[in-house]
Short mmCIF file of C-alpha atoms and ligand atoms in Angstrom, two decimals:
data_model
loop_
_atom_site.label_atom_id
_atom_site.label_comp_id
_atom_site.label_asym_id
_atom_site.label_seq_id
_atom_site.Cartn_x
_atom_site.Cartn_y
_atom_site.Cartn_z
CA UNK A 1 61.27 -13.96 17.66
CA UNK A 2 58.46 -16.85 18.35
CA UNK A 3 55.03 -17.02 17.05
CA UNK A 4 52.04 -19.37 18.60
CA UNK A 5 48.56 -19.78 17.20
CA UNK A 6 46.21 -19.11 20.77
CA UNK A 7 43.29 -19.16 22.17
CA UNK A 8 39.74 -20.38 20.12
CA UNK A 9 40.95 -21.34 17.41
CA UNK A 10 43.49 -23.91 18.66
CA UNK A 11 40.63 -24.61 20.98
CA UNK A 12 37.82 -24.87 18.04
CA UNK A 13 40.52 -27.01 16.18
CA UNK A 14 40.60 -29.42 19.12
CA UNK A 15 36.85 -29.82 19.65
CA UNK A 16 36.86 -30.31 15.82
CA UNK A 17 34.94 -27.04 15.08
CA UNK A 18 35.51 -24.61 12.54
CA UNK A 19 38.26 -21.97 13.11
CA UNK A 20 37.63 -18.72 12.57
CA UNK A 21 39.67 -15.88 13.20
CA UNK A 22 42.84 -16.81 14.40
CA UNK A 23 44.99 -14.92 17.09
CA UNK A 24 48.68 -15.26 17.36
CA UNK A 25 50.72 -14.27 20.58
CA UNK A 26 54.80 -13.15 19.65
CA UNK A 27 57.25 -14.34 22.78
CA UNK A 28 60.68 -12.74 22.25
CA UNK A 29 59.85 -9.42 20.08
CA UNK A 30 59.69 -6.01 20.84
CA UNK A 31 57.09 -3.40 19.42
CA UNK A 32 60.24 -1.63 17.39
CA UNK A 33 60.73 -6.01 15.78
CA UNK A 34 57.22 -5.69 15.04
CA UNK A 35 57.00 -2.09 13.52
CA UNK A 36 59.86 -2.77 11.56
CA UNK A 37 58.44 -6.24 9.68
CA UNK A 38 55.34 -4.12 8.78
CA UNK A 39 53.14 -4.62 11.67
CA UNK A 40 50.20 -2.35 11.81
CA UNK A 41 49.82 -1.33 15.75
CA UNK A 42 45.96 -1.81 17.25
CA UNK A 43 45.89 1.20 19.49
CA UNK A 44 48.47 3.84 20.79
CA UNK A 45 49.65 1.63 24.23
CA UNK A 46 48.03 -1.95 23.32
CA UNK A 47 51.02 -4.30 22.65
CA UNK A 48 48.60 -6.08 19.64
CA UNK A 49 48.71 -5.22 16.30
CA UNK A 50 47.55 -6.64 12.63
CA UNK A 51 49.48 -8.93 10.37
CA UNK A 52 49.78 -6.34 7.29
CA UNK A 53 49.00 -9.31 4.73
CA UNK A 54 46.32 -11.42 6.20
CA UNK A 55 45.05 -8.32 9.12
CA UNK A 56 45.16 -11.36 11.56
CA UNK A 57 45.89 -10.17 15.46
CA UNK A 58 49.51 -10.63 16.74
CA UNK A 59 49.91 -9.73 20.63
CA UNK A 60 52.93 -9.30 22.62
CA UNK A 61 53.34 -11.93 25.38
CA UNK A 62 52.48 -9.64 27.68
CA UNK A 63 51.76 -9.88 31.77
CA UNK A 64 48.34 -7.90 33.26
CA UNK A 65 48.44 -6.04 36.23
CA UNK A 66 45.42 -5.13 37.47
CA UNK A 67 45.71 -1.17 38.56
CA UNK A 68 42.37 0.07 38.88
CA UNK A 69 38.59 -0.70 38.55
CA UNK A 70 36.74 -1.03 35.54
CA UNK A 71 38.10 -2.12 31.75
CA UNK A 72 40.28 0.92 32.07
CA UNK A 73 42.06 0.21 34.92
CA UNK A 74 44.57 -1.81 33.07
CA UNK A 75 48.12 -1.99 32.58
CA UNK A 76 49.94 -3.96 30.04
CA UNK A 77 53.72 -5.59 30.23
CA UNK A 78 54.85 -6.40 27.71
CA UNK A 79 58.15 -7.60 26.89
CA UNK A 80 61.19 -10.10 24.65
CA UNK A 81 61.25 -11.72 28.36
CA UNK A 82 58.10 -12.56 28.82
CA UNK A 83 57.60 -16.46 28.62
CA UNK A 84 54.87 -18.40 27.03
CA UNK A 85 53.33 -19.41 29.68
CA UNK A 86 53.40 -16.35 31.64
CA UNK A 87 51.34 -15.50 28.81
CA UNK A 88 48.83 -17.96 29.05
CA UNK A 89 48.47 -17.78 32.68
CA UNK A 90 47.05 -14.77 32.78
CA UNK A 91 43.45 -16.07 29.80
CA UNK A 92 40.03 -16.76 30.79
CA UNK A 93 39.52 -20.17 30.56
CA UNK A 94 42.31 -23.71 30.38
CA UNK A 95 40.43 -24.71 26.94
CA UNK A 96 41.09 -20.84 25.84
CA UNK A 97 44.86 -20.80 27.99
CA UNK A 98 46.25 -23.23 24.99
CA UNK A 99 48.88 -22.10 22.09
CA UNK A 100 50.48 -24.25 19.10
CA UNK A 101 53.55 -23.96 17.11
CA UNK A 102 53.91 -23.89 12.96
CA UNK A 103 53.74 -27.87 13.62
CA UNK A 104 51.18 -28.25 15.67
CA UNK A 105 52.83 -28.55 18.95
CA UNK A 106 50.40 -28.08 21.79
CA UNK A 107 51.83 -26.26 24.45
CA UNK A 108 49.06 -26.57 27.49
CA UNK A 109 50.84 -25.89 30.81
CA UNK A 110 47.07 -25.66 32.29
CA UNK A 111 45.13 -28.94 31.42
CA UNK A 112 42.90 -27.51 28.81
CA UNK A 113 43.07 -30.13 26.22
CA UNK A 114 42.02 -32.23 29.67
CA UNK A 115 39.74 -30.02 30.36
CA UNK A 116 38.73 -30.27 27.23
CA UNK A 117 37.21 -33.39 27.45
CA UNK A 118 36.34 -33.16 30.66
CA UNK A 119 33.64 -30.97 29.24
CA UNK A 120 34.74 -28.14 32.03
CA UNK A 121 35.11 -24.57 31.60
CA UNK A 122 37.23 -23.98 34.66
CA UNK A 123 39.32 -20.77 35.12
CA UNK A 124 43.32 -20.55 34.61
CA UNK A 125 44.27 -18.42 37.76
CA UNK A 126 43.29 -16.61 40.31
CA UNK A 127 44.03 -13.41 37.32
CA UNK A 128 40.20 -14.09 36.05
CA UNK A 129 39.73 -12.12 38.02
CA UNK A 130 41.21 -9.19 36.30
CA UNK A 131 38.79 -8.98 34.15
CA UNK A 132 35.59 -8.56 35.46
CA UNK A 133 33.87 -9.08 31.73
CA UNK A 134 35.26 -12.73 32.15
CA UNK A 135 31.98 -13.88 34.13
CA UNK A 136 29.57 -13.21 31.11
CA UNK A 137 32.23 -14.68 29.11
CA UNK A 138 32.01 -18.09 30.67
CA UNK A 139 28.15 -18.22 30.54
CA UNK A 140 28.40 -17.63 27.11
CA UNK A 141 31.15 -20.47 26.50
CA UNK A 142 28.51 -22.60 28.48
CA UNK A 143 26.00 -21.59 26.68
CA UNK A 144 27.91 -22.05 23.14
CA UNK A 145 28.80 -25.65 24.34
CA UNK A 146 25.81 -26.91 26.25
CA UNK A 147 25.68 -29.27 23.84
CA UNK A 148 28.69 -30.42 23.35
CA UNK A 149 28.49 -31.45 27.35
CA UNK A 150 30.20 -28.52 28.80
CA UNK A 151 29.60 -27.34 32.07
CA UNK A 152 31.28 -24.37 34.13
CA UNK A 153 33.81 -25.62 37.07
CA UNK A 154 32.32 -25.24 40.79
CA UNK A 155 35.50 -23.57 41.37
CA UNK A 156 35.13 -20.55 38.66
CA UNK A 157 31.53 -20.47 39.23
CA UNK A 158 32.42 -19.30 42.91
CA UNK A 159 35.50 -17.14 41.88
CA UNK A 160 32.31 -15.89 39.15
CA UNK A 161 29.81 -15.28 42.29
CA UNK A 162 32.68 -13.26 44.84
CA UNK A 163 33.42 -11.53 40.71
CA UNK A 164 29.33 -10.56 41.22
CA UNK A 165 29.20 -9.83 44.50
CA UNK A 166 32.19 -7.66 44.66
CA UNK A 167 30.33 -4.90 42.44
CA UNK A 168 33.04 -5.04 39.36
CA UNK A 169 30.06 -5.55 37.10
CA UNK A 170 29.00 -2.40 37.63
CA UNK A 171 32.15 -0.86 35.79
CA UNK A 172 31.65 -2.72 32.60
CA UNK A 173 30.89 -0.61 29.85
CA UNK A 174 27.21 -1.00 28.33
CA UNK A 175 29.83 -1.86 25.00
CA UNK A 176 31.52 -4.78 26.52
CA UNK A 177 28.86 -6.18 27.83
CA UNK A 178 26.23 -5.77 25.14
CA UNK A 179 28.90 -7.33 22.77
CA UNK A 180 28.59 -10.60 25.17
CA UNK A 181 25.07 -10.26 25.71
CA UNK A 182 24.46 -9.94 21.80
CA UNK A 183 26.42 -12.90 21.20
CA UNK A 184 25.18 -15.44 24.14
CA UNK A 185 21.74 -14.52 22.77
CA UNK A 186 22.74 -15.60 19.12
CA UNK A 187 23.74 -19.03 20.09
CA UNK A 188 21.69 -22.56 20.26
CA UNK A 189 21.59 -22.21 23.75
CA UNK A 190 21.28 -19.28 24.93
CA UNK A 191 19.03 -19.67 27.78
CA UNK A 192 22.19 -21.30 29.44
CA UNK A 193 23.96 -18.32 29.15
CA UNK A 194 21.12 -16.69 31.59
CA UNK A 195 21.53 -20.06 33.61
CA UNK A 196 24.94 -19.48 33.98
CA UNK A 197 24.25 -15.64 35.06
CA UNK A 198 21.82 -16.52 37.80
CA UNK A 199 23.56 -18.91 39.53
CA UNK A 200 26.75 -17.20 40.19
CA UNK A 201 24.56 -13.51 41.15
CA UNK A 202 25.64 -11.72 37.98
CA UNK A 203 22.13 -11.37 37.17
CA UNK A 204 21.18 -10.20 39.72
CA UNK A 205 23.10 -6.97 38.95
CA UNK A 206 23.44 -7.15 35.18
CA UNK A 207 19.00 -7.70 34.95
CA UNK A 208 17.92 -7.43 38.01
CA UNK A 209 14.25 -7.52 36.37
CA UNK A 210 15.10 -10.74 34.65
CA UNK A 211 16.61 -12.02 37.82
CA UNK A 212 13.01 -10.94 39.68
CA UNK A 213 11.02 -13.18 37.23
CA UNK A 214 12.12 -16.35 39.03
CA UNK A 215 9.43 -17.24 41.98
CA UNK A 216 7.08 -15.64 39.88
CA UNK A 217 4.01 -18.09 39.71
CA UNK A 218 1.99 -17.86 36.83
CA UNK A 219 -1.40 -19.10 36.08
CA UNK A 220 -0.93 -23.24 35.29
CA UNK A 221 -3.64 -22.89 33.00
CA UNK A 222 -2.08 -20.43 30.59
CA UNK A 223 1.69 -21.75 31.96
CA UNK A 224 2.20 -25.44 32.90
CA UNK A 225 5.34 -24.71 33.93
CA UNK A 226 4.54 -21.84 36.68
CA UNK A 227 7.19 -20.45 36.95
CA UNK A 228 8.11 -17.06 34.72
CA UNK A 229 11.71 -17.21 34.55
CA UNK A 230 11.18 -20.41 33.75
CA UNK A 231 9.20 -19.50 30.69
CA UNK A 232 10.92 -17.33 29.80
CA UNK A 233 14.12 -19.32 29.78
CA UNK A 234 11.54 -21.13 27.72
CA UNK A 235 11.00 -18.71 25.45
CA UNK A 236 14.38 -17.66 24.31
CA UNK A 237 15.08 -21.89 24.17
CA UNK A 238 12.67 -21.53 21.79
CA UNK A 239 13.64 -18.55 19.51
CA UNK A 240 17.31 -19.93 19.26
CA UNK A 241 15.33 -23.36 18.52
CA UNK A 242 13.43 -21.91 15.33
CA UNK A 243 16.69 -19.42 14.26
CA UNK A 244 15.12 -16.35 15.15
CA UNK A 245 17.37 -13.20 15.18
CA UNK A 246 18.70 -11.24 17.74
CA UNK A 247 16.48 -8.30 17.74
CA UNK A 248 13.15 -11.60 18.54
CA UNK A 249 15.39 -13.00 20.94
CA UNK A 250 16.24 -10.17 22.58
CA UNK A 251 12.81 -8.94 22.46
CA UNK A 252 11.47 -12.68 23.99
CA UNK A 253 14.50 -12.21 26.95
CA UNK A 254 12.49 -9.11 28.03
CA UNK A 255 8.67 -9.76 27.07
CA UNK A 256 6.90 -10.86 30.48
CA UNK A 257 9.10 -8.17 32.35
CA UNK A 258 6.25 -6.88 34.33
CA UNK A 259 5.34 -10.21 35.30
CA UNK A 260 7.99 -9.46 38.10
CA UNK A 261 6.13 -6.23 39.47
CA UNK A 262 2.79 -7.75 40.41
CA UNK A 263 1.93 -7.44 43.98
CA UNK A 264 2.18 -10.96 45.80
CA UNK A 265 -1.52 -10.86 46.55
CA UNK A 266 -2.56 -10.52 43.45
CA UNK A 267 -0.29 -13.93 42.12
CA UNK A 268 -0.69 -16.14 40.18
CA UNK A 269 -2.21 -13.32 38.24
CA UNK A 270 -0.51 -10.45 36.20
CA UNK A 271 -2.65 -7.65 34.98
CA UNK A 272 -1.81 -5.11 32.86
CA UNK A 273 2.06 -6.58 33.16
CA UNK A 274 2.24 -5.66 29.28
CA UNK A 275 2.48 -1.57 30.39
CA UNK A 276 3.66 -2.55 33.70
CA UNK A 277 7.25 -3.54 32.15
CA UNK A 278 7.74 -1.28 29.67
CA UNK A 279 9.23 1.35 32.00
CA UNK A 280 11.89 -2.26 32.72
CA UNK A 281 12.27 -2.99 29.23
CA UNK A 282 13.62 1.13 28.56
CA UNK A 283 15.62 0.40 31.61
CA UNK A 284 17.43 -2.89 29.73
CA UNK A 285 17.82 -1.58 27.20
CA UNK A 286 19.62 2.10 27.61
CA UNK A 287 21.31 0.46 30.27
CA UNK A 288 23.77 -1.43 27.99
CA UNK A 289 22.95 0.78 25.02
CA UNK A 290 20.88 -1.73 23.04
CA UNK A 291 21.10 -1.54 18.87
CA UNK A 292 17.76 0.58 18.31
CA UNK A 293 16.03 -2.06 16.73
CA UNK A 294 16.48 -4.26 19.06
CA UNK A 295 15.01 -1.53 21.29
CA UNK A 296 12.09 -0.98 19.69
CA UNK A 297 11.07 -4.64 18.96
CA UNK A 298 11.59 -5.43 22.98
CA UNK A 299 8.90 -2.27 23.95
CA UNK A 300 6.87 -3.38 20.87
CA UNK A 301 6.78 -6.63 21.93
CA UNK A 302 6.17 -6.46 25.51
CA UNK A 303 3.97 -3.57 24.89
CA UNK A 304 1.53 -6.04 22.33
CA UNK A 305 2.34 -9.54 23.07
CA UNK A 306 -1.18 -10.37 24.78
CA UNK A 307 -2.80 -8.76 21.72
CA UNK A 308 -0.95 -11.27 19.55
CA UNK A 309 -2.25 -14.23 21.39
CA UNK A 310 -6.04 -12.54 21.31
CA UNK A 311 -5.38 -11.70 17.75
CA UNK A 312 -8.29 -13.97 16.55
CA UNK A 313 -10.33 -11.87 19.38
CA UNK A 314 -9.42 -8.55 19.24
CA UNK A 315 -12.29 -6.23 16.94
CA UNK A 316 -11.56 -4.73 13.95
CA UNK A 317 -10.81 -1.00 15.58
CA UNK A 318 -8.35 -2.54 17.99
CA UNK A 319 -6.46 -4.65 15.28
CA UNK A 320 -6.34 -1.63 13.12
CA UNK A 321 -4.25 0.52 16.33
CA UNK A 322 -1.70 -2.65 16.93
CA UNK A 323 -1.10 -2.40 12.81
CA UNK A 324 -1.04 1.13 12.92
CA UNK A 325 1.14 1.05 16.28
CA UNK A 326 3.49 -0.96 14.66
CA UNK A 327 3.72 0.98 11.14
CA UNK A 328 3.36 -2.25 8.74
CA UNK A 329 3.06 0.12 5.99
CA UNK A 330 6.56 0.99 6.02
CA UNK A 331 8.21 -1.42 8.50
CA UNK A 332 6.78 -5.09 7.62
CA UNK A 333 9.60 -6.82 8.80
CA UNK A 334 9.30 -5.10 11.59
CA UNK A 335 5.39 -7.05 11.80
CA UNK A 336 7.00 -10.14 11.31
CA UNK A 337 8.83 -10.35 14.18
CA UNK A 338 6.67 -9.48 16.43
CA UNK A 339 4.56 -12.16 14.92
CA UNK A 340 7.41 -14.52 15.62
CA UNK A 341 7.93 -13.32 19.34
CA UNK A 342 4.17 -13.70 19.47
CA UNK A 343 4.62 -17.35 18.93
CA UNK A 344 7.75 -17.98 20.57
CA UNK A 345 5.99 -17.21 24.23
CA UNK A 346 3.09 -18.97 23.05
CA UNK A 347 5.70 -22.01 22.23
CA UNK A 348 7.84 -21.58 25.36
CA UNK A 349 5.44 -23.17 27.68
CA UNK A 350 5.82 -26.88 29.10
CA UNK A 351 3.67 -29.55 26.97
CA UNK A 352 2.81 -26.57 24.44
CA UNK A 353 5.97 -26.24 22.06
CA UNK A 354 4.73 -28.18 18.95
CA UNK A 355 0.92 -26.82 18.99
CA UNK A 356 0.32 -25.11 16.79
CA UNK A 357 -0.18 -20.82 16.57
CA UNK A 358 -2.68 -19.37 13.84
CA UNK A 359 -2.70 -17.07 15.42
CA UNK A 360 0.69 -16.14 13.08
CA UNK A 361 -1.48 -16.38 10.18
CA UNK A 362 -4.67 -14.57 10.55
CA UNK A 363 -2.02 -11.01 12.13
CA UNK A 364 -0.82 -11.66 8.58
CA UNK A 365 -3.35 -11.68 6.80
CA UNK A 366 -5.24 -8.80 9.02
CA UNK A 367 -1.92 -6.59 7.96
CA UNK A 368 -1.83 -7.47 3.67
CA UNK A 369 -5.73 -6.43 4.48
CA UNK A 370 -5.02 -2.93 5.72
CA UNK A 371 -1.90 -2.51 3.23
CA UNK A 372 -4.52 -3.52 0.43
CA UNK A 373 -6.14 -0.29 0.81
CA UNK A 374 -5.57 2.11 -2.33
CA UNK A 375 -4.46 6.34 -1.34
CA UNK A 376 -5.29 7.21 -5.15
CA UNK A 377 -8.36 6.80 -5.20
CA UNK A 378 -9.24 8.89 -1.69
CA UNK A 379 -6.63 11.34 -3.39
CA UNK A 380 -8.65 11.59 -6.29
CA UNK A 381 -11.64 11.94 -4.56
CA UNK A 382 -10.31 15.50 -2.97
CA UNK A 383 -9.09 14.00 0.74
CA UNK A 384 -6.20 15.62 1.79
CA UNK A 385 -4.24 16.79 4.90
CA UNK A 386 -5.60 15.02 8.55
CA UNK A 387 -8.98 13.82 6.72
CA UNK A 388 -7.13 11.80 3.60
CA UNK A 389 -5.58 10.45 7.10
CA UNK A 390 -9.03 9.63 8.49
CA UNK A 391 -10.56 8.09 5.53
CA UNK A 392 -7.69 5.60 4.91
CA UNK A 393 -8.11 4.74 8.45
CA UNK A 394 -12.20 3.95 7.65
CA UNK A 395 -11.42 2.04 4.55
CA UNK A 396 -8.78 -0.22 6.51
CA UNK A 397 -11.43 -0.42 8.57
CA UNK A 398 -13.84 -1.59 6.75
CA UNK A 399 -10.92 -4.60 4.83
CA UNK A 400 -10.38 -5.55 8.35
CA UNK A 401 -14.35 -6.20 9.10
CA UNK A 402 -14.49 -7.81 5.96
CA UNK A 403 -11.62 -9.89 6.70
CA UNK A 404 -12.31 -10.49 10.06
CA UNK A 405 -15.80 -11.87 8.70
CA UNK A 406 -14.11 -13.94 5.96
CA UNK A 407 -11.36 -15.39 8.34
CA UNK A 408 -14.55 -16.40 10.76
CA UNK A 409 -16.18 -18.26 8.47
N1 CTP B 501 41.01 -13.63 26.68
C1 CTP B 501 40.96 -13.67 27.56
N2 CTP B 501 40.47 -13.02 28.50
C2 CTP B 501 39.14 -12.06 27.58
C3 CTP B 501 39.43 -12.20 26.29
C4 CTP B 501 40.22 -12.63 25.96
O1 CTP B 501 41.47 -14.08 28.51
N3 CTP B 501 38.32 -10.94 28.16
C5 CTP B 501 41.61 -14.60 25.66
C6 CTP B 501 41.86 -15.98 25.79
O2 CTP B 501 42.52 -17.04 25.93
C7 CTP B 501 40.64 -16.07 24.33
C8 CTP B 501 41.96 -15.29 23.60
O3 CTP B 501 41.88 -13.84 24.60
O4 CTP B 501 41.24 -17.45 24.07
C9 CTP B 501 40.86 -14.59 21.98
O5 CTP B 501 39.96 -14.10 22.86
P1 CTP B 501 38.33 -13.29 21.62
O6 CTP B 501 38.94 -13.79 20.30
O7 CTP B 501 37.76 -12.29 22.27
O8 CTP B 501 38.31 -15.03 21.68
P2 CTP B 501 37.72 -16.57 21.22
O9 CTP B 501 38.39 -17.54 22.16
O10 CTP B 501 38.69 -16.65 20.60
O11 CTP B 501 36.93 -17.12 21.71
P3 CTP B 501 35.70 -16.72 20.31
O12 CTP B 501 35.28 -17.90 19.32
O13 CTP B 501 34.28 -16.18 20.93
O14 CTP B 501 35.68 -15.56 19.48
#
């Protein structure tokens, strides 16, 4: 039995990046031998085991053949005869297809090291097509390593295009896709993920609503970059630069979907795009079974981002409605995330990246004013039920009027 470190751990060590989890491949062993050594099997007929002490993944060297469509359609062939080279050739990228023994001797039959130096994300072999999720993985790696100068090799992009056109991407489970999307959004340059997906035609399949934004103009006075797709990418980039959480990044990606529905005769204006976009945001949320907090924020940002930008001009009653819609009393964090998304939207415009966003503090101040209304005195006055609700609302409105007056002096 020979054991090698493989995949990301080898790649990241050679790149001088921190290695978080280590995957191992075991050559020349059987399932029975692994079990006898105390390894715990991961699944019933999946040749992957967890180390009894470290909990790291050990996979028997295997070849993979595809027997059907989608991820469910895999059969695995693992046996002691499968060589290291046979295992490595079925992996996604050359930079992920290197192995290392305990002396740090590198096995690199598909020239991963050369591609690391050339900063190229290149598929190992036609076996790449066995798992369509790799289209998303490559786009994610492109986002992660963009700052180091990595790009996707033209022949790999071509293969990704063929996979995207083949209908295979539709067979991916929402869970697998979301895992890649969410990890990619958390990279330093998440916009590269979207760009690569677009370049190979996968964006049109996965998120046609986002793809449709490219080529849609906006008024140059507000949006010097003009193109809505370019704007969306800049907003996402701003969100990463400002280290925003996943919820905000997801909302940034989807905030302007409604602009893709504007009839051409109305361009470059997008009347009521906030409201029109909601059904599209909902569809994308559902397609990937997106976590609830991300879903909610994307819908709220979609509906109210223009309110955020106009915060200083809003009537106290509109301001109150906005705060109520966010349930700022019980969900203060969510309102902060809304403010952040609005700010990223404002900064994601060409030449306006550094412009200050006074709306943010104004909205925070408004929330504080509304929250400062005490309920106890109203209870003492005898208000209850719906009347109490109305009384609280009146008091909050008063507080917001006062706030607006002070803020404008
Ligand atoms: N792999 C693959 N195809 C996939 C998933 C994984 O070929 N669809 C292979 C790659 O060789 C990869 C290794 O399995 O390097 C381990 O996969 P994983 O842990 O998902 O990724 P890492 O490469 O370790 O990258 P990350 O840093 O993103 O975890």
